[in-house]
Short mmCIF file of C-alpha atoms and ligand atoms in Angstrom, two decimals:
data_model
loop_
_atom_site.label_atom_id
_atom_site.label_comp_id
_atom_site.label_asym_id
_atom_site.label_seq_id
_atom_site.Cartn_x
_atom_site.Cartn_y
_atom_site.Cartn_z
CA MET A 1131 265.97 56.11 10.21
CA LYS A 1132 263.82 57.29 7.29
CA THR A 1133 260.07 57.65 7.49
CA VAL A 1134 257.60 56.89 4.72
CA LEU A 1135 253.88 57.71 4.66
CA ILE A 1136 251.85 55.21 2.62
CA THR A 1137 248.24 56.08 1.74
CA GLY A 1138 245.96 53.19 0.81
CA ALA A 1139 248.00 51.15 3.31
CA ALA A 1140 245.16 48.72 4.08
CA GLY A 1141 244.68 47.93 0.39
CA PHE A 1142 246.21 45.28 -1.83
CA ILE A 1143 249.30 47.11 -3.14
CA GLY A 1144 249.63 49.51 -0.18
CA SER A 1145 249.86 46.68 2.35
CA HIS A 1146 252.62 44.96 0.36
CA LEU A 1147 254.48 48.28 0.19
CA CYS A 1148 254.20 48.60 3.99
CA ASP A 1149 255.77 45.13 4.31
CA ARG A 1150 258.58 46.06 1.94
CA PHE A 1151 259.48 49.39 3.53
CA LEU A 1152 259.41 47.87 7.03
CA ALA A 1153 261.70 45.10 5.79
CA GLU A 1154 264.05 47.77 4.41
CA GLY A 1155 264.26 49.35 7.89
CA TYR A 1156 261.98 52.37 7.43
CA ASN A 1157 259.46 53.82 9.88
CA VAL A 1158 256.15 53.34 8.11
CA ILE A 1159 253.05 55.45 8.65
CA GLY A 1160 250.03 53.81 7.02
CA MET A 1161 246.90 55.84 6.28
CA ASP A 1162 243.58 54.49 5.00
CA ASN A 1163 239.84 55.00 5.45
CA GLN A 1164 239.12 51.35 4.55
CA ILE A 1165 236.60 52.21 1.84
CA THR A 1166 237.92 49.30 -0.23
CA GLY A 1167 240.78 48.02 1.93
CA ALA A 1168 240.73 45.87 5.06
CA MET A 1169 242.60 45.91 8.35
CA SER A 1170 243.21 42.18 7.92
CA ASN A 1171 245.82 43.12 5.26
CA ILE A 1172 247.94 44.94 7.84
CA GLU A 1173 246.94 43.49 11.20
CA HIS A 1174 250.29 41.66 11.36
CA LEU A 1175 251.98 45.09 11.32
CA ILE A 1176 249.99 46.72 14.12
CA PRO A 1177 252.21 45.37 16.96
CA LEU A 1178 255.40 46.62 15.25
CA LYS A 1179 257.08 49.66 16.80
CA ARG A 1180 258.10 51.08 13.42
CA PHE A 1181 254.52 50.98 12.12
CA THR A 1182 251.84 53.58 12.87
CA PHE A 1183 248.35 53.53 11.41
CA TYR A 1184 245.96 56.45 10.88
CA HIS A 1185 242.34 55.73 10.01
CA HIS A 1186 241.78 58.84 7.91
CA ASP A 1187 240.05 59.94 4.71
CA ILE A 1188 242.79 61.78 2.82
CA THR A 1189 240.29 63.97 0.98
CA ASN A 1190 240.11 65.82 4.32
CA TYR A 1191 242.97 67.89 5.72
CA ILE A 1192 245.95 65.68 6.61
CA HIS A 1193 248.03 66.26 9.72
CA VAL A 1194 250.94 64.01 10.58
CA PRO A 1195 253.46 65.07 13.24
CA GLY A 1196 257.22 64.83 12.64
CA HIS A 1197 259.46 64.47 9.65
CA ILE A 1198 258.45 62.49 6.54
CA ASP A 1199 261.08 61.58 3.95
CA TYR A 1200 258.85 59.91 1.40
CA ILE A 1201 255.14 59.80 0.59
CA LEU A 1202 253.65 56.97 -1.45
CA HIS A 1203 250.13 57.86 -2.56
CA PHE A 1204 248.24 54.63 -3.28
CA ALA A 1205 244.79 55.48 -1.88
CA SER A 1206 242.00 55.09 -4.44
CA PRO A 1207 239.30 52.59 -5.30
CA ALA A 1208 241.03 50.70 -8.09
CA SER A 1209 238.88 47.98 -9.62
CA PRO A 1210 235.98 48.79 -11.97
CA THR A 1211 233.53 47.27 -9.48
CA ASP A 1212 234.89 49.56 -6.75
CA TYR A 1213 235.11 52.82 -8.67
CA LEU A 1214 231.70 52.34 -10.28
CA ARG A 1215 230.29 51.84 -6.79
CA TYR A 1216 232.20 54.88 -5.44
CA PRO A 1217 232.42 57.27 -8.41
CA ILE A 1218 232.51 60.54 -6.43
CA GLN A 1219 234.92 59.19 -3.81
CA THR A 1220 237.20 58.03 -6.64
CA LEU A 1221 237.27 61.48 -8.23
CA LYS A 1222 237.76 63.12 -4.84
CA VAL A 1223 240.66 60.94 -3.76
CA GLY A 1224 242.44 61.45 -7.10
CA ALA A 1225 241.87 65.20 -6.98
CA LEU A 1226 241.51 66.46 -3.38
CA GLY A 1227 243.47 63.58 -1.85
CA THR A 1228 246.40 64.17 -4.19
CA TYR A 1229 246.19 67.94 -3.63
CA ASN A 1230 246.32 67.45 0.15
CA LEU A 1231 249.31 65.12 -0.11
CA LEU A 1232 251.22 67.44 -2.42
CA GLY A 1233 250.66 70.19 0.15
CA LEU A 1234 251.94 67.88 2.88
CA SER A 1235 255.00 67.03 0.76
CA ARG A 1236 255.73 70.72 0.42
CA VAL A 1237 255.49 71.38 4.14
CA LYS A 1238 257.50 68.30 5.10
CA LYS A 1239 259.96 68.60 2.20
CA SER A 1240 259.21 64.98 1.31
CA ARG A 1241 259.59 63.27 -2.04
CA ILE A 1242 256.20 61.99 -3.27
CA LEU A 1243 255.38 59.08 -5.56
CA VAL A 1244 251.82 58.85 -6.87
CA ALA A 1245 250.19 55.65 -8.14
CA SER A 1246 248.79 56.30 -11.58
CA THR A 1247 247.44 53.65 -13.89
CA SER A 1248 247.44 52.23 -17.39
CA GLU A 1249 243.83 53.48 -17.47
CA VAL A 1250 245.19 56.92 -18.35
CA TYR A 1251 245.63 55.37 -21.84
CA GLY A 1252 241.90 54.52 -21.94
CA ASP A 1253 241.00 52.20 -24.81
CA PRO A 1254 244.38 52.62 -26.51
CA GLN A 1255 244.77 53.15 -30.23
CA VAL A 1256 248.48 52.41 -30.20
CA HIS A 1257 250.02 49.20 -29.06
CA PRO A 1258 251.93 48.58 -26.85
CA GLN A 1259 251.46 51.75 -24.80
CA ALA A 1260 254.57 53.83 -24.16
CA GLU A 1261 254.68 56.79 -21.80
CA ASP A 1262 254.51 59.33 -24.64
CA TYR A 1263 251.11 58.03 -25.83
CA TRP A 1264 248.42 60.49 -24.70
CA GLY A 1265 245.59 58.01 -24.48
CA ASN A 1266 242.01 57.57 -25.64
CA VAL A 1267 239.73 58.20 -22.68
CA ASN A 1268 235.98 58.75 -22.69
CA CYS A 1269 235.66 61.31 -19.90
CA VAL A 1270 231.88 60.87 -19.54
CA GLY A 1271 231.87 57.06 -19.89
CA PRO A 1272 231.53 54.95 -16.76
CA ARG A 1273 235.31 54.50 -16.44
CA GLY A 1274 235.86 58.25 -16.76
CA VAL A 1275 235.63 58.70 -12.98
CA TYR A 1276 238.78 56.68 -12.49
CA ASP A 1277 240.67 57.52 -15.67
CA GLU A 1278 240.15 61.26 -15.36
CA ALA A 1279 240.91 61.25 -11.62
CA LYS A 1280 244.25 59.66 -12.42
CA ARG A 1281 244.94 61.99 -15.34
CA TYR A 1282 244.23 64.95 -13.07
CA GLN A 1283 246.47 63.39 -10.43
CA GLU A 1284 249.35 63.24 -12.90
CA ALA A 1285 248.71 66.82 -14.05
CA ILE A 1286 248.65 68.34 -10.56
CA THR A 1287 251.70 66.31 -9.54
CA MET A 1288 253.67 67.71 -12.49
CA ALA A 1289 252.36 71.20 -11.70
CA TYR A 1290 253.73 70.99 -8.14
CA HIS A 1291 257.01 69.71 -9.51
CA GLN A 1292 257.26 72.60 -11.93
CA ALA A 1293 255.83 75.39 -9.79
CA HIS A 1294 257.35 74.44 -6.43
CA GLY A 1295 260.29 72.24 -7.36
CA LEU A 1296 258.75 69.32 -5.46
CA GLU A 1297 260.48 65.95 -5.93
CA THR A 1298 257.76 63.90 -7.60
CA ARG A 1299 257.52 60.41 -9.12
CA ILE A 1300 254.64 59.02 -11.21
CA ALA A 1301 254.14 55.25 -11.49
CA ARG A 1302 251.78 54.20 -14.29
CA ILE A 1303 250.86 50.79 -12.98
CA PHE A 1304 249.34 48.11 -15.22
CA ASN A 1305 247.26 45.15 -13.94
CA THR A 1306 248.89 43.80 -10.81
CA TYR A 1307 247.77 40.60 -9.09
CA GLY A 1308 248.61 38.43 -6.13
CA PRO A 1309 247.73 37.65 -2.52
CA ARG A 1310 245.40 40.06 -0.64
CA MET A 1311 243.26 40.92 -3.64
CA ARG A 1312 239.62 40.77 -2.62
CA THR A 1313 237.57 37.92 -4.06
CA ASP A 1314 234.69 40.34 -4.74
CA ASP A 1315 236.60 43.26 -6.30
CA GLY A 1316 235.49 42.24 -9.78
CA ARG A 1317 239.02 41.96 -11.17
CA VAL A 1318 239.44 39.04 -13.49
CA MET A 1319 242.22 37.16 -11.72
CA PRO A 1320 240.68 36.76 -8.21
CA THR A 1321 237.20 36.36 -9.71
CA PHE A 1322 238.21 33.50 -12.01
CA ILE A 1323 240.36 31.78 -9.38
CA ASN A 1324 237.60 31.83 -6.79
CA LYS A 1325 234.91 30.72 -9.22
CA ALA A 1326 237.17 27.90 -10.39
CA LEU A 1327 237.91 26.80 -6.80
CA ARG A 1328 234.15 26.67 -6.13
CA GLN A 1329 233.46 24.85 -9.43
CA GLU A 1330 231.25 27.78 -10.53
CA PRO A 1331 231.16 28.99 -14.18
CA LEU A 1332 233.71 31.60 -15.29
CA CYS A 1333 232.03 34.46 -17.17
CA ILE A 1334 233.98 36.14 -19.97
CA TYR A 1335 232.72 39.52 -21.25
CA GLY A 1336 233.08 39.72 -25.03
CA ASP A 1337 234.75 36.98 -27.05
CA GLY A 1338 237.67 36.54 -24.63
CA GLU A 1339 240.23 37.56 -27.26
CA GLN A 1340 240.86 40.90 -25.50
CA THR A 1341 244.36 40.91 -24.00
CA ARG A 1342 245.72 41.86 -20.61
CA SER A 1343 249.22 41.94 -19.17
CA PHE A 1344 249.46 40.75 -15.57
CA CYS A 1345 252.28 41.74 -13.27
CA HIS A 1346 252.86 39.89 -10.01
CA ILE A 1347 252.73 42.08 -6.89
CA ASP A 1348 256.36 41.32 -5.93
CA ASP A 1349 257.54 42.66 -9.31
CA THR A 1350 255.35 45.76 -8.99
CA VAL A 1351 256.60 46.52 -5.47
CA GLU A 1352 260.22 46.19 -6.61
CA ALA A 1353 259.60 48.65 -9.46
CA VAL A 1354 257.84 51.17 -7.19
CA TYR A 1355 260.70 50.94 -4.70
CA ARG A 1356 263.27 51.59 -7.42
CA LEU A 1357 261.26 54.42 -8.96
CA LEU A 1358 260.94 56.19 -5.61
CA LEU A 1359 264.70 56.08 -5.12
CA SER A 1360 265.46 57.06 -8.73
CA ASP A 1361 265.88 60.63 -9.92
CA TYR A 1362 263.31 60.35 -12.74
CA CYS A 1363 260.26 62.62 -12.47
CA LEU A 1364 258.22 61.85 -15.61
CA PRO A 1365 255.69 58.96 -15.69
CA VAL A 1366 257.10 55.43 -15.86
CA ASN A 1367 255.09 52.37 -16.94
CA ILE A 1368 255.26 49.50 -14.48
CA GLY A 1369 253.83 46.23 -15.68
CA ASN A 1370 254.51 42.90 -17.27
CA ASP A 1371 254.84 43.03 -21.05
CA GLY A 1372 253.80 39.41 -21.50
CA GLU A 1373 250.35 39.68 -23.09
CA ILE A 1374 247.67 37.00 -22.75
CA THR A 1375 244.07 36.77 -23.82
CA ILE A 1376 241.30 36.33 -21.28
CA ASN A 1377 240.54 32.96 -22.91
CA VAL A 1378 244.10 31.79 -22.24
CA LEU A 1379 243.97 33.13 -18.69
CA ALA A 1380 240.75 31.22 -18.01
CA GLY A 1381 242.33 28.05 -19.42
CA LEU A 1382 245.42 28.40 -17.19
CA ILE A 1383 243.30 28.95 -14.09
CA LEU A 1384 241.16 25.91 -14.85
CA ARG A 1385 244.28 23.83 -15.39
CA TYR A 1386 246.12 24.93 -12.21
CA THR A 1387 243.05 24.67 -9.97
CA GLY A 1388 242.07 21.34 -11.54
CA SER A 1389 238.57 22.77 -11.83
CA SER A 1390 235.83 21.58 -14.14
CA SER A 1391 234.05 24.96 -14.15
CA GLN A 1392 232.27 25.88 -17.39
CA ILE A 1393 233.25 29.00 -19.38
CA LEU A 1394 230.32 31.28 -20.28
CA TYR A 1395 230.35 34.36 -22.54
CA ASP A 1396 228.42 37.62 -22.04
CA ASP A 1397 228.35 41.06 -23.76
CA ARG A 1398 231.54 43.11 -23.77
CA ARG A 1399 231.48 45.83 -21.09
CA THR A 1400 231.31 49.51 -22.06
CA ASP A 1401 234.74 51.01 -22.79
CA ASP A 1402 236.51 47.78 -21.79
CA PRO A 1403 239.88 48.04 -23.56
CA ILE A 1404 240.50 45.47 -26.28
CA ARG A 1405 244.27 45.38 -25.95
CA ARG A 1406 246.44 46.41 -23.06
CA LYS A 1407 250.17 45.89 -22.91
CA PRO A 1408 252.84 48.12 -21.42
CA ASP A 1409 255.94 49.23 -23.21
CA ILE A 1410 258.42 48.95 -20.34
CA ARG A 1411 261.60 50.01 -22.13
CA LEU A 1412 261.79 53.14 -19.97
CA ALA A 1413 261.52 51.17 -16.72
CA ARG A 1414 264.18 48.76 -17.97
CA GLU A 1415 266.49 51.66 -18.74
CA VAL A 1416 265.83 54.05 -15.84
CA LEU A 1417 265.08 51.57 -13.06
CA LYS A 1418 267.19 48.65 -14.32
CA TRP A 1419 264.05 46.64 -13.63
CA GLN A 1420 261.97 44.05 -15.40
CA PRO A 1421 259.33 41.61 -14.17
CA VAL A 1422 260.83 38.26 -13.24
CA ILE A 1423 257.79 36.22 -12.17
CA PRO A 1424 256.18 34.41 -15.14
CA VAL A 1425 252.39 34.60 -15.16
CA GLU A 1426 252.10 30.79 -14.94
CA GLU A 1427 254.10 30.82 -11.69
CA GLY A 1428 252.32 33.89 -10.32
CA ILE A 1429 248.90 32.34 -10.97
CA GLN A 1430 249.89 29.19 -9.10
CA LYS A 1431 251.13 31.26 -6.12
CA THR A 1432 247.90 33.25 -6.13
CA ILE A 1433 245.79 30.09 -6.30
CA ARG A 1434 247.66 28.74 -3.23
CA HIS A 1435 246.78 31.96 -1.37
CA PHE A 1436 243.08 31.77 -2.27
CA ARG A 1437 242.81 28.06 -1.46
P1 NAD B 1090 242.78 48.70 -3.10
O1 NAD B 1090 241.36 49.08 -3.22
O2 NAD B 1090 243.10 47.33 -2.59
O3 NAD B 1090 243.57 49.73 -2.20
C1 NAD B 1090 243.27 51.11 -2.18
C2 NAD B 1090 243.22 51.57 -0.75
O4 NAD B 1090 242.96 52.98 -0.70
C3 NAD B 1090 242.11 50.89 0.06
O5 NAD B 1090 242.64 50.32 1.24
C4 NAD B 1090 241.13 52.04 0.35
O6 NAD B 1090 240.44 51.84 1.56
C5 NAD B 1090 242.07 53.24 0.36
N1 NAD B 1090 241.38 54.51 0.11
C6 NAD B 1090 240.57 54.83 -0.92
N2 NAD B 1090 240.11 56.09 -0.81
C7 NAD B 1090 240.69 56.60 0.32
C8 NAD B 1090 240.62 57.86 0.98
N3 NAD B 1090 239.86 58.86 0.51
N4 NAD B 1090 241.35 58.04 2.10
C9 NAD B 1090 242.12 57.04 2.60
N5 NAD B 1090 242.21 55.82 2.03
C10 NAD B 1090 241.50 55.60 0.89
O7 NAD B 1090 243.44 48.91 -4.55
P2 NAD B 1090 244.90 48.52 -5.07
O8 NAD B 1090 244.74 47.55 -6.15
O9 NAD B 1090 245.79 48.19 -3.94
O10 NAD B 1090 245.36 49.90 -5.72
C11 NAD B 1090 246.21 50.80 -5.02
C12 NAD B 1090 246.60 51.96 -5.92
O11 NAD B 1090 247.29 51.48 -7.06
C13 NAD B 1090 245.39 52.76 -6.44
O12 NAD B 1090 245.73 54.13 -6.43
C14 NAD B 1090 245.21 52.26 -7.85
O13 NAD B 1090 244.66 53.24 -8.67
C15 NAD B 1090 246.65 51.94 -8.23
N6 NAD B 1090 246.71 50.91 -9.28
C16 NAD B 1090 246.43 49.61 -9.00
C17 NAD B 1090 246.48 48.67 -10.02
C18 NAD B 1090 246.22 47.20 -9.77
O14 NAD B 1090 246.30 46.41 -10.70
N7 NAD B 1090 245.93 46.77 -8.57
C19 NAD B 1090 246.79 49.07 -11.33
C20 NAD B 1090 247.03 50.41 -11.57
C21 NAD B 1090 247.00 51.32 -10.54
#
């Protein structure tokens, strides 16, 4: 039986990955310090024999006994609200946390997949963003703590691949949404849904014509699973290439919740990207994957969860 270590296991994506790998018959070791995650996301797994949980900050030395086949590194504050609240921890987990896990991969001879982000493209000047676009990041802007942590993470992961022949995978994940997101993480989807359900106003920053591409968690997990088992070591975009404006998103959420919340507009946030859409041709080709859950359906599923 194969063993996988998942960091960020108590978080939104990490907990869904734990579910998936357990369902596939793996032993799963979850690791998390719960800075932004919650045990409630994985409490259903605690009684399972094939699941072990370590409460550990991965920026400190990591010791795990026994063999590990795969490491999935998903630990990091991920929403702007979270990484602006924990700027140093965000840089540390991207840098020291990744360094520690690469060392562990070397010792255990494990393959490692790291969760990168579309934020490595910053406020992109090309559209849609393909993997060979180098990005437009303001390293000293507020988002720099996250963007640069992830850019460093990619760089050190490639360095270990090149210098030590480590088997590495890099997933550049675009906005993912679904059950187990926190209502207070500041991300637009859970924020709007919860405001709408409470009949409170939805606040749009800027004119609402900025676009986002939302990928349902089940599609993201499928892509991560396939990427891990592929033999492709350069970054791969994982996201939904259907692009919608924040105005349209707000309208859909009001419609599906049946809410009469008002829509209010406020100033655009610093360095908030105007357009964001993945080019997923590489994922289609290498992983034989594409998102299959339309955003309208995914929003309705997510609303049911939050209700
Ligand atoms: P999340 O905050 O729900 O989960 C992250 C988890 O990592 C949390 O449980 C947190 O407690 C844990 N963590 C943070 N620092 C840690 C440390 N030092 N030691 C141990 N655990 C630590 O966020 P998420 O949305 O599930 O994101 C997971 C990963 O996917 C992150 O690396 C994020 O950058 C990446 N990602 C997410 C999205 C998205 O749309 N959700 C998009 C791109 C990339």
